[in-house]
Amino acid sequence: MWEGLFRAVISGWLGAVGFGTLLHAPKKGVLWGSMIGACGYAVYWTIFHFSGSELPAMFVGALLAAMLGQLAARRLHMISTVFITIAILPLVPGIGLYRAMRELGQGEMMAGASTAAHAMSLILMIVLGTGLGSALFSVRKSSPAKEEMK
């Protein structure tokens, strides 16, 4: 189990570093975004490993990545898109999309449609987790000075 978790963290980190470098993101953004991506992927892997259910694991991993990305953006005075984009990349079900296209190309329509539907549901969980994580950070109390101006 620990070996699998270690592999998940390293592969999540490497995937995020590679993608951040490919996008020419700032070095500080690549460093922190890849660490956040490794944490998000580790949480996804742990939940999936223990529960066997991939959809909630993907949601929680994306939620954590988005929340940590928002926190890093505030602490480092950078835009959150840099961190979140880099952090969610390890969660993208690329192999599922590839398999769906391969099956459809080979004429296996039912298997391809099933694989594509599963991959799209995982992408939906990433979108929902990222959206909720970002929304939780945008909800703030109004300052007393702003309330007096109303």
JSON list of C-alpha atoms in Angstrom, two decimals:
[
{"chain": "A", "resi": 1, "resn": "MET", "atom": "CA", "xyz": [0.00, 0.00, 0.00]},
{"chain": "A", "resi": 2, "resn": "TRP", "atom": "CA", "xyz": [2.73, 2.49, 0.94]},
{"chain": "A", "resi": 3, "resn": "GLU", "atom": "CA", "xyz": [4.62, 1.71, -2.24]},
{"chain": "A", "resi": 4, "resn": "GLY", "atom": "CA", "xyz": [1.51, 2.44, -4.30]},
{"chain": "A", "resi": 5, "resn": "LEU", "atom": "CA", "xyz": [0.91, 5.71, -2.46]},
{"chain": "A", "resi": 6, "resn": "PHE", "atom": "CA", "xyz": [4.54, 6.70, -2.99]},
{"chain": "A", "resi": 7, "resn": "ARG", "atom": "CA", "xyz": [4.20, 5.97, -6.72]},
{"chain": "A", "resi": 8, "resn": "ALA", "atom": "CA", "xyz": [1.00, 8.00, -6.84]},
{"chain": "A", "resi": 9, "resn": "VAL", "atom": "CA", "xyz": [2.66, 11.01, -5.22]},
{"chain": "A", "resi": 10, "resn": "ILE", "atom": "CA", "xyz": [5.73, 10.84, -7.47]},
{"chain": "A", "resi": 11, "resn": "SER", "atom": "CA", "xyz": [3.73, 10.31, -10.67]},
{"chain": "A", "resi": 12, "resn": "GLY", "atom": "CA", "xyz": [1.29, 13.09, -9.75]},
{"chain": "A", "resi": 13, "resn": "TRP", "atom": "CA", "xyz": [4.18, 15.44, -9.06]},
{"chain": "A", "resi": 14, "resn": "LEU", "atom": "CA", "xyz": [6.03, 14.56, -12.26]},
{"chain": "A", "resi": 15, "resn": "GLY", "atom": "CA", "xyz": [2.91, 14.93, -14.40]},
{"chain": "A", "resi": 16, "resn": "ALA", "atom": "CA", "xyz": [2.17, 18.34, -12.91]},
{"chain": "A", "resi": 17, "resn": "VAL", "atom": "CA", "xyz": [5.78, 19.53, -13.26]},
{"chain": "A", "resi": 18, "resn": "GLY", "atom": "CA", "xyz": [5.86, 18.46, -16.89]},
{"chain": "A", "resi": 19, "resn": "PHE", "atom": "CA", "xyz": [2.58, 20.14, -17.71]},
{"chain": "A", "resi": 20, "resn": "GLY", "atom": "CA", "xyz": [3.50, 23.34, -15.85]},
{"chain": "A", "resi": 21, "resn": "THR", "atom": "CA", "xyz": [6.81, 23.49, -17.67]},
{"chain": "A", "resi": 22, "resn": "LEU", "atom": "CA", "xyz": [5.08, 22.86, -20.99]},
{"chain": "A", "resi": 23, "resn": "LEU", "atom": "CA", "xyz": [2.78, 25.82, -20.30]},
{"chain": "A", "resi": 24, "resn": "HIS", "atom": "CA", "xyz": [5.74, 28.06, -19.39]},
{"chain": "A", "resi": 25, "resn": "ALA", "atom": "CA", "xyz": [4.21, 28.79, -16.00]},
{"chain": "A", "resi": 26, "resn": "PRO", "atom": "CA", "xyz": [6.27, 30.81, -13.51]},
{"chain": "A", "resi": 27, "resn": "LYS", "atom": "CA", "xyz": [8.76, 28.68, -11.58]},
{"chain": "A", "resi": 28, "resn": "LYS", "atom": "CA", "xyz": [7.03, 29.45, -8.30]},
{"chain": "A", "resi": 29, "resn": "GLY", "atom": "CA", "xyz": [3.72, 28.36, -9.85]},
{"chain": "A", "resi": 30, "resn": "VAL", "atom": "CA", "xyz": [5.19, 25.11, -11.17]},
{"chain": "A", "resi": 31, "resn": "LEU", "atom": "CA", "xyz": [6.78, 24.28, -7.82]},
{"chain": "A", "resi": 32, "resn": "TRP", "atom": "CA", "xyz": [3.71, 24.87, -5.69]},
{"chain": "A", "resi": 33, "resn": "GLY", "atom": "CA", "xyz": [1.20, 23.71, -8.30]},
{"chain": "A", "resi": 34, "resn": "SER", "atom": "CA", "xyz": [3.00, 20.40, -8.71]},
{"chain": "A", "resi": 35, "resn": "MET", "atom": "CA", "xyz": [3.11, 19.84, -4.96]},
{"chain": "A", "resi": 36, "resn": "ILE", "atom": "CA", "xyz": [-0.61, 20.59, -4.77]},
{"chain": "A", "resi": 37, "resn": "GLY", "atom": "CA", "xyz": [-1.21, 18.25, -7.71]},
{"chain": "A", "resi": 38, "resn": "ALA", "atom": "CA", "xyz": [0.72, 15.49, -5.96]},
{"chain": "A", "resi": 39, "resn": "CYS", "atom": "CA", "xyz": [-1.40, 15.99, -2.83]},
{"chain": "A", "resi": 40, "resn": "GLY", "atom": "CA", "xyz": [-4.64, 15.94, -4.81]},
{"chain": "A", "resi": 41, "resn": "TYR", "atom": "CA", "xyz": [-3.64, 12.80, -6.69]},
{"chain": "A", "resi": 42, "resn": "ALA", "atom": "CA", "xyz": [-2.52, 11.11, -3.46]},
{"chain": "A", "resi": 43, "resn": "VAL", "atom": "CA", "xyz": [-5.92, 11.82, -1.91]},
{"chain": "A", "resi": 44, "resn": "TYR", "atom": "CA", "xyz": [-7.65, 10.50, -5.04]},
{"chain": "A", "resi": 45, "resn": "TRP", "atom": "CA", "xyz": [-5.51, 7.34, -5.00]},
{"chain": "A", "resi": 46, "resn": "THR", "atom": "CA", "xyz": [-6.06, 6.74, -1.27]},
{"chain": "A", "resi": 47, "resn": "ILE", "atom": "CA", "xyz": [-9.84, 7.12, -1.44]},
{"chain": "A", "resi": 48, "resn": "PHE", "atom": "CA", "xyz": [-10.06, 4.98, -4.58]},
{"chain": "A", "resi": 49, "resn": "HIS", "atom": "CA", "xyz": [-7.76, 2.35, -3.05]},
{"chain": "A", "resi": 50, "resn": "PHE", "atom": "CA", "xyz": [-9.84, 2.00, 0.12]},
{"chain": "A", "resi": 51, "resn": "SER", "atom": "CA", "xyz": [-13.36, 2.55, -1.21]},
{"chain": "A", "resi": 52, "resn": "GLY", "atom": "CA", "xyz": [-13.10, 1.17, -4.73]},
{"chain": "A", "resi": 53, "resn": "SER", "atom": "CA", "xyz": [-15.29, 4.03, -5.96]},
{"chain": "A", "resi": 54, "resn": "GLU", "atom": "CA", "xyz": [-13.59, 6.31, -8.46]},
{"chain": "A", "resi": 55, "resn": "LEU", "atom": "CA", "xyz": [-16.14, 9.13, -8.77]},
{"chain": "A", "resi": 56, "resn": "PRO", "atom": "CA", "xyz": [-16.08, 10.37, -5.14]},
{"chain": "A", "resi": 57, "resn": "ALA", "atom": "CA", "xyz": [-12.31, 9.92, -5.07]},
{"chain": "A", "resi": 58, "resn": "MET", "atom": "CA", "xyz": [-11.96, 12.15, -8.14]},
{"chain": "A", "resi": 59, "resn": "PHE", "atom": "CA", "xyz": [-14.29, 14.76, -6.65]},
{"chain": "A", "resi": 60, "resn": "VAL", "atom": "CA", "xyz": [-12.43, 14.95, -3.35]},
{"chain": "A", "resi": 61, "resn": "GLY", "atom": "CA", "xyz": [-9.03, 15.05, -5.08]},
{"chain": "A", "resi": 62, "resn": "ALA", "atom": "CA", "xyz": [-10.14, 17.93, -7.32]},
{"chain": "A", "resi": 63, "resn": "LEU", "atom": "CA", "xyz": [-11.77, 19.72, -4.39]},
{"chain": "A", "resi": 64, "resn": "LEU", "atom": "CA", "xyz": [-8.57, 19.54, -2.37]},
{"chain": "A", "resi": 65, "resn": "ALA", "atom": "CA", "xyz": [-6.45, 20.65, -5.34]},
{"chain": "A", "resi": 66, "resn": "ALA", "atom": "CA", "xyz": [-8.70, 23.65, -5.98]},
{"chain": "A", "resi": 67, "resn": "MET", "atom": "CA", "xyz": [-8.78, 24.71, -2.34]},
{"chain": "A", "resi": 68, "resn": "LEU", "atom": "CA", "xyz": [-5.02, 24.40, -1.94]},
{"chain": "A", "resi": 69, "resn": "GLY", "atom": "CA", "xyz": [-4.55, 26.23, -5.26]},
{"chain": "A", "resi": 70, "resn": "GLN", "atom": "CA", "xyz": [-6.70, 29.11, -4.03]},
{"chain": "A", "resi": 71, "resn": "LEU", "atom": "CA", "xyz": [-4.78, 29.20, -0.76]},
{"chain": "A", "resi": 72, "resn": "ALA", "atom": "CA", "xyz": [-1.42, 29.21, -2.55]},
{"chain": "A", "resi": 73, "resn": "ALA", "atom": "CA", "xyz": [-2.59, 32.00, -4.84]},
{"chain": "A", "resi": 74, "resn": "ARG", "atom": "CA", "xyz": [-3.51, 34.17, -1.88]},
{"chain": "A", "resi": 75, "resn": "ARG", "atom": "CA", "xyz": [-0.30, 33.44, 0.01]},
{"chain": "A", "resi": 76, "resn": "LEU", "atom": "CA", "xyz": [1.99, 33.96, -2.99]},
{"chain": "A", "resi": 77, "resn": "HIS", "atom": "CA", "xyz": [0.02, 36.87, -4.53]},
{"chain": "A", "resi": 78, "resn": "MET", "atom": "CA", "xyz": [-0.47, 35.14, -7.86]},
{"chain": "A", "resi": 79, "resn": "ILE", "atom": "CA", "xyz": [-3.50, 34.22, -9.93]},
{"chain": "A", "resi": 80, "resn": "SER", "atom": "CA", "xyz": [-5.15, 30.98, -8.83]},
{"chain": "A", "resi": 81, "resn": "THR", "atom": "CA", "xyz": [-5.57, 29.66, -12.38]},
{"chain": "A", "resi": 82, "resn": "VAL", "atom": "CA", "xyz": [-1.84, 28.91, -12.53]},
{"chain": "A", "resi": 83, "resn": "PHE", "atom": "CA", "xyz": [-1.93, 26.65, -9.48]},
{"chain": "A", "resi": 84, "resn": "ILE", "atom": "CA", "xyz": [-5.28, 24.99, -10.15]},
{"chain": "A", "resi": 85, "resn": "THR", "atom": "CA", "xyz": [-4.52, 24.21, -13.79]},
{"chain": "A", "resi": 86, "resn": "ILE", "atom": "CA", "xyz": [-1.23, 22.57, -12.88]},
{"chain": "A", "resi": 87, "resn": "ALA", "atom": "CA", "xyz": [-2.72, 20.79, -9.85]},
{"chain": "A", "resi": 88, "resn": "ILE", "atom": "CA", "xyz": [-5.68, 19.12, -11.56]},
{"chain": "A", "resi": 89, "resn": "LEU", "atom": "CA", "xyz": [-3.70, 17.74, -14.49]},
{"chain": "A", "resi": 90, "resn": "PRO", "atom": "CA", "xyz": [-2.70, 14.49, -12.71]},
{"chain": "A", "resi": 91, "resn": "LEU", "atom": "CA", "xyz": [-6.40, 13.79, -12.19]},
{"chain": "A", "resi": 92, "resn": "VAL", "atom": "CA", "xyz": [-7.40, 14.03, -15.88]},
{"chain": "A", "resi": 93, "resn": "PRO", "atom": "CA", "xyz": [-8.46, 10.56, -17.13]},
{"chain": "A", "resi": 94, "resn": "GLY", "atom": "CA", "xyz": [-6.37, 10.63, -20.29]},
{"chain": "A", "resi": 95, "resn": "ILE", "atom": "CA", "xyz": [-5.98, 6.87, -20.57]},
{"chain": "A", "resi": 96, "resn": "GLY", "atom": "CA", "xyz": [-9.76, 6.45, -20.37]},
{"chain": "A", "resi": 97, "resn": "LEU", "atom": "CA", "xyz": [-10.28, 8.91, -23.19]},
{"chain": "A", "resi": 98, "resn": "TYR", "atom": "CA", "xyz": [-7.58, 7.20, -25.25]},
{"chain": "A", "resi": 99, "resn": "ARG", "atom": "CA", "xyz": [-9.15, 3.77, -24.72]},
{"chain": "A", "resi": 100, "resn": "ALA", "atom": "CA", "xyz": [-12.57, 5.11, -25.66]},
{"chain": "A", "resi": 101, "resn": "MET", "atom": "CA", "xyz": [-11.25, 6.53, -28.92]},
{"chain": "A", "resi": 102, "resn": "ARG", "atom": "CA", "xyz": [-9.36, 3.33, -29.67]},
{"chain": "A", "resi": 103, "resn": "GLU", "atom": "CA", "xyz": [-12.43, 1.17, -29.09]},
{"chain": "A", "resi": 104, "resn": "LEU", "atom": "CA", "xyz": [-14.60, 3.45, -31.20]},
{"chain": "A", "resi": 105, "resn": "GLY", "atom": "CA", "xyz": [-11.99, 3.43, -33.96]},
{"chain": "A", "resi": 106, "resn": "GLN", "atom": "CA", "xyz": [-11.93, -0.37, -33.95]},
{"chain": "A", "resi": 107, "resn": "GLY", "atom": "CA", "xyz": [-15.70, -0.51, -34.35]},
{"chain": "A", "resi": 108, "resn": "GLU", "atom": "CA", "xyz": [-16.49, -1.57, -30.78]},
{"chain": "A", "resi": 109, "resn": "MET", "atom": "CA", "xyz": [-19.22, 1.02, -30.36]},
{"chain": "A", "resi": 110, "resn": "MET", "atom": "CA", "xyz": [-20.78, -0.22, -27.11]},
{"chain": "A", "resi": 111, "resn": "ALA", "atom": "CA", "xyz": [-17.47, -0.66, -25.30]},
{"chain": "A", "resi": 112, "resn": "GLY", "atom": "CA", "xyz": [-16.22, 2.68, -26.61]},
{"chain": "A", "resi": 113, "resn": "ALA", "atom": "CA", "xyz": [-19.38, 4.50, -25.54]},
{"chain": "A", "resi": 114, "resn": "SER", "atom": "CA", "xyz": [-19.21, 2.92, -22.10]},
{"chain": "A", "resi": 115, "resn": "THR", "atom": "CA", "xyz": [-15.55, 3.85, -21.63]},
{"chain": "A", "resi": 116, "resn": "ALA", "atom": "CA", "xyz": [-16.20, 7.38, -22.91]},
{"chain": "A", "resi": 117, "resn": "ALA", "atom": "CA", "xyz": [-19.17, 7.83, -20.55]},
{"chain": "A", "resi": 118, "resn": "HIS", "atom": "CA", "xyz": [-17.06, 6.75, -17.59]},
{"chain": "A", "resi": 119, "resn": "ALA", "atom": "CA", "xyz": [-14.23, 9.12, -18.57]},
{"chain": "A", "resi": 120, "resn": "MET", "atom": "CA", "xyz": [-16.68, 11.98, -19.01]},
{"chain": "A", "resi": 121, "resn": "SER", "atom": "CA", "xyz": [-18.20, 11.31, -15.60]},
{"chain": "A", "resi": 122, "resn": "LEU", "atom": "CA", "xyz": [-14.72, 11.54, -14.09]},
{"chain": "A", "resi": 123, "resn": "ILE", "atom": "CA", "xyz": [-14.18, 14.83, -15.90]},
{"chain": "A", "resi": 124, "resn": "LEU", "atom": "CA", "xyz": [-17.49, 16.05, -14.48]},
{"chain": "A", "resi": 125, "resn": "MET", "atom": "CA", "xyz": [-16.27, 15.21, -10.98]},
{"chain": "A", "resi": 126, "resn": "ILE", "atom": "CA", "xyz": [-13.10, 17.24, -11.63]},
{"chain": "A", "resi": 127, "resn": "VAL", "atom": "CA", "xyz": [-15.22, 20.18, -12.78]},
{"chain": "A", "resi": 128, "resn": "LEU", "atom": "CA", "xyz": [-17.54, 19.96, -9.79]},
{"chain": "A", "resi": 129, "resn": "GLY", "atom": "CA", "xyz": [-14.69, 19.61, -7.30]},
{"chain": "A", "resi": 130, "resn": "THR", "atom": "CA", "xyz": [-12.73, 22.46, -8.84]},
{"chain": "A", "resi": 131, "resn": "GLY", "atom": "CA", "xyz": [-15.78, 24.70, -8.98]},
{"chain": "A", "resi": 132, "resn": "LEU", "atom": "CA", "xyz": [-16.81, 24.02, -5.40]},
{"chain": "A", "resi": 133, "resn": "GLY", "atom": "CA", "xyz": [-13.25, 24.42, -4.11]},
{"chain": "A", "resi": 134, "resn": "SER", "atom": "CA", "xyz": [-12.90, 27.77, -5.86]},
{"chain": "A", "resi": 135, "resn": "ALA", "atom": "CA", "xyz": [-16.36, 28.91, -4.75]},
{"chain": "A", "resi": 136, "resn": "LEU", "atom": "CA", "xyz": [-15.63, 28.15, -1.11]},
{"chain": "A", "resi": 137, "resn": "PHE", "atom": "CA", "xyz": [-12.73, 30.59, -1.21]},
{"chain": "A", "resi": 138, "resn": "SER", "atom": "CA", "xyz": [-14.71, 33.34, -2.90]},
{"chain": "A", "resi": 139, "resn": "VAL", "atom": "CA", "xyz": [-17.37, 33.43, -0.17]},
{"chain": "A", "resi": 140, "resn": "ARG", "atom": "CA", "xyz": [-16.19, 36.01, 2.33]},
{"chain": "A", "resi": 141, "resn": "LYS", "atom": "CA", "xyz": [-17.83, 38.27, 4.83]},
{"chain": "A", "resi": 142, "resn": "SER", "atom": "CA", "xyz": [-18.14, 41.89, 3.83]},
{"chain": "A", "resi": 143, "resn": "SER", "atom": "CA", "xyz": [-15.90, 44.25, 5.72]},
{"chain": "A", "resi": 144, "resn": "PRO", "atom": "CA", "xyz": [-17.64, 46.75, 8.04]},
{"chain": "A", "resi": 145, "resn": "ALA", "atom": "CA", "xyz": [-16.48, 49.66, 5.83]},
{"chain": "A", "resi": 146, "resn": "LYS", "atom": "CA", "xyz": [-18.20, 48.16, 2.79]},
{"chain": "A", "resi": 147, "resn": "GLU", "atom": "CA", "xyz": [-21.40, 47.54, 4.72]},
{"chain": "A", "resi": 148, "resn": "GLU", "atom": "CA", "xyz": [-21.55, 51.18, 5.86]},
{"chain": "A", "resi": 149, "resn": "MET", "atom": "CA", "xyz": [-21.29, 52.39, 2.26]},
{"chain": "A", "resi": 150, "resn": "LYS", "atom": "CA", "xyz": [-24.43, 50.45, 1.26]}
]
